[in-house]
Amino acid sequence: MITIKSSEEIELMRKANQIDRDCLLMLQDHIKPGISTKKLDELAYDYIVKCNAKPSFLGYSGFPASICTSVNEQVVHGIPSKKVILEEGDIISIDCGTIYKGWNGDAARTFAVGKISAEKQQLIDVTQQSFFEGVKILKAGVRLGDLGHAIQSYAESFGYGVVRDLVGHGIGKDMHEDPAVPNYGKPGFGYRLRNNMTIAIEPMINMGTYKVFQLEDGWTIVTQDDKPSAHYENTVLITEEGYEILSL
């Protein structure tokens, strides 16, 4: 069910997303060669709880951590582990969700670990910019196909693959609400956005093929060709005249 938020509800979501944003900024300072993804998860948990919020991922459908930590060819849903130690040249996507007074925030970033290749840096930059290419067209009345097409066209102009098997989503009292928000699409098609809707827009862009598969852990999604992937996500409020990015 698609929900339209009141001004009071939007303010609570704004707070949840600010916690998300600041948690990711805090984690960025700790992302260095030698740190484990489990340690990053512990730092995130402590930060979110200190802000009087709850990690929305922890226990969600059995997920065992507060953040998703996806390294290199891992697209999303990587499980933090003491055994996964970041190395110079890696890239890591961190997806963070919070619940503040019953309302959800959701955001993701891809970070460099030390010095990375120019190819990996371009992937990170294009993935982020594909998000902004998409949202620049947003306002009430725009169709989701137009949003997806803008993201897809930009990313594919660099020869990258736009993941099809996973998409963005509506967000509010529940972390995942209607509608589904694909990062690909046809102009003029799809659900028409409405004033005071909130959606999580999250391009997942692969250096090679768009095809992915799930590992035996039941969570981690990886690229089919083992090439790197990047992820960039924000929660966005749709308005009559445009949009507001709640997690920036």
XYZ file of N, CA, C and O in Angstrom, residues 138-140 195 238-243:
40
model
N 12.408 14.945 -10.631
C 11.313 14.556 -9.745
C 10.428 15.717 -9.319
O 10.899 16.809 -9.021
N 9.158 15.439 -9.259
C 8.124 16.245 -8.615
C 6.838 15.441 -8.710
O 6.783 14.415 -9.407
N 5.822 15.877 -8.005
C 4.542 15.184 -8.066
C 4.071 15.107 -9.513
O 4.141 16.093 -10.260
N 2.407 13.983 -4.221
C 2.926 14.884 -3.192
C 2.970 14.193 -1.829
O 2.028 13.511 -1.440
N 8.827 13.447 -2.116
C 8.273 14.063 -3.320
C 7.389 15.242 -2.918
O 6.553 15.127 -2.014
N 7.575 16.376 -3.579
C 6.759 17.562 -3.322
C 6.080 18.008 -4.619
O 6.382 17.520 -5.698
N 5.164 18.966 -4.484
C 4.458 19.477 -5.669
C 5.430 20.094 -6.660
O 5.259 19.970 -7.879
N 6.448 20.763 -6.147
C 7.379 21.489 -7.026
C 8.677 20.737 -7.294
O 9.455 21.168 -8.156
N 8.950 19.674 -6.556
C 10.230 18.992 -6.758
C 10.414 17.860 -5.767
O 9.635 16.915 -5.712
N 11.455 17.973 -4.954
C 11.800 16.894 -4.043
C 12.697 17.434 -2.929
O 13.284 18.516 -3.044
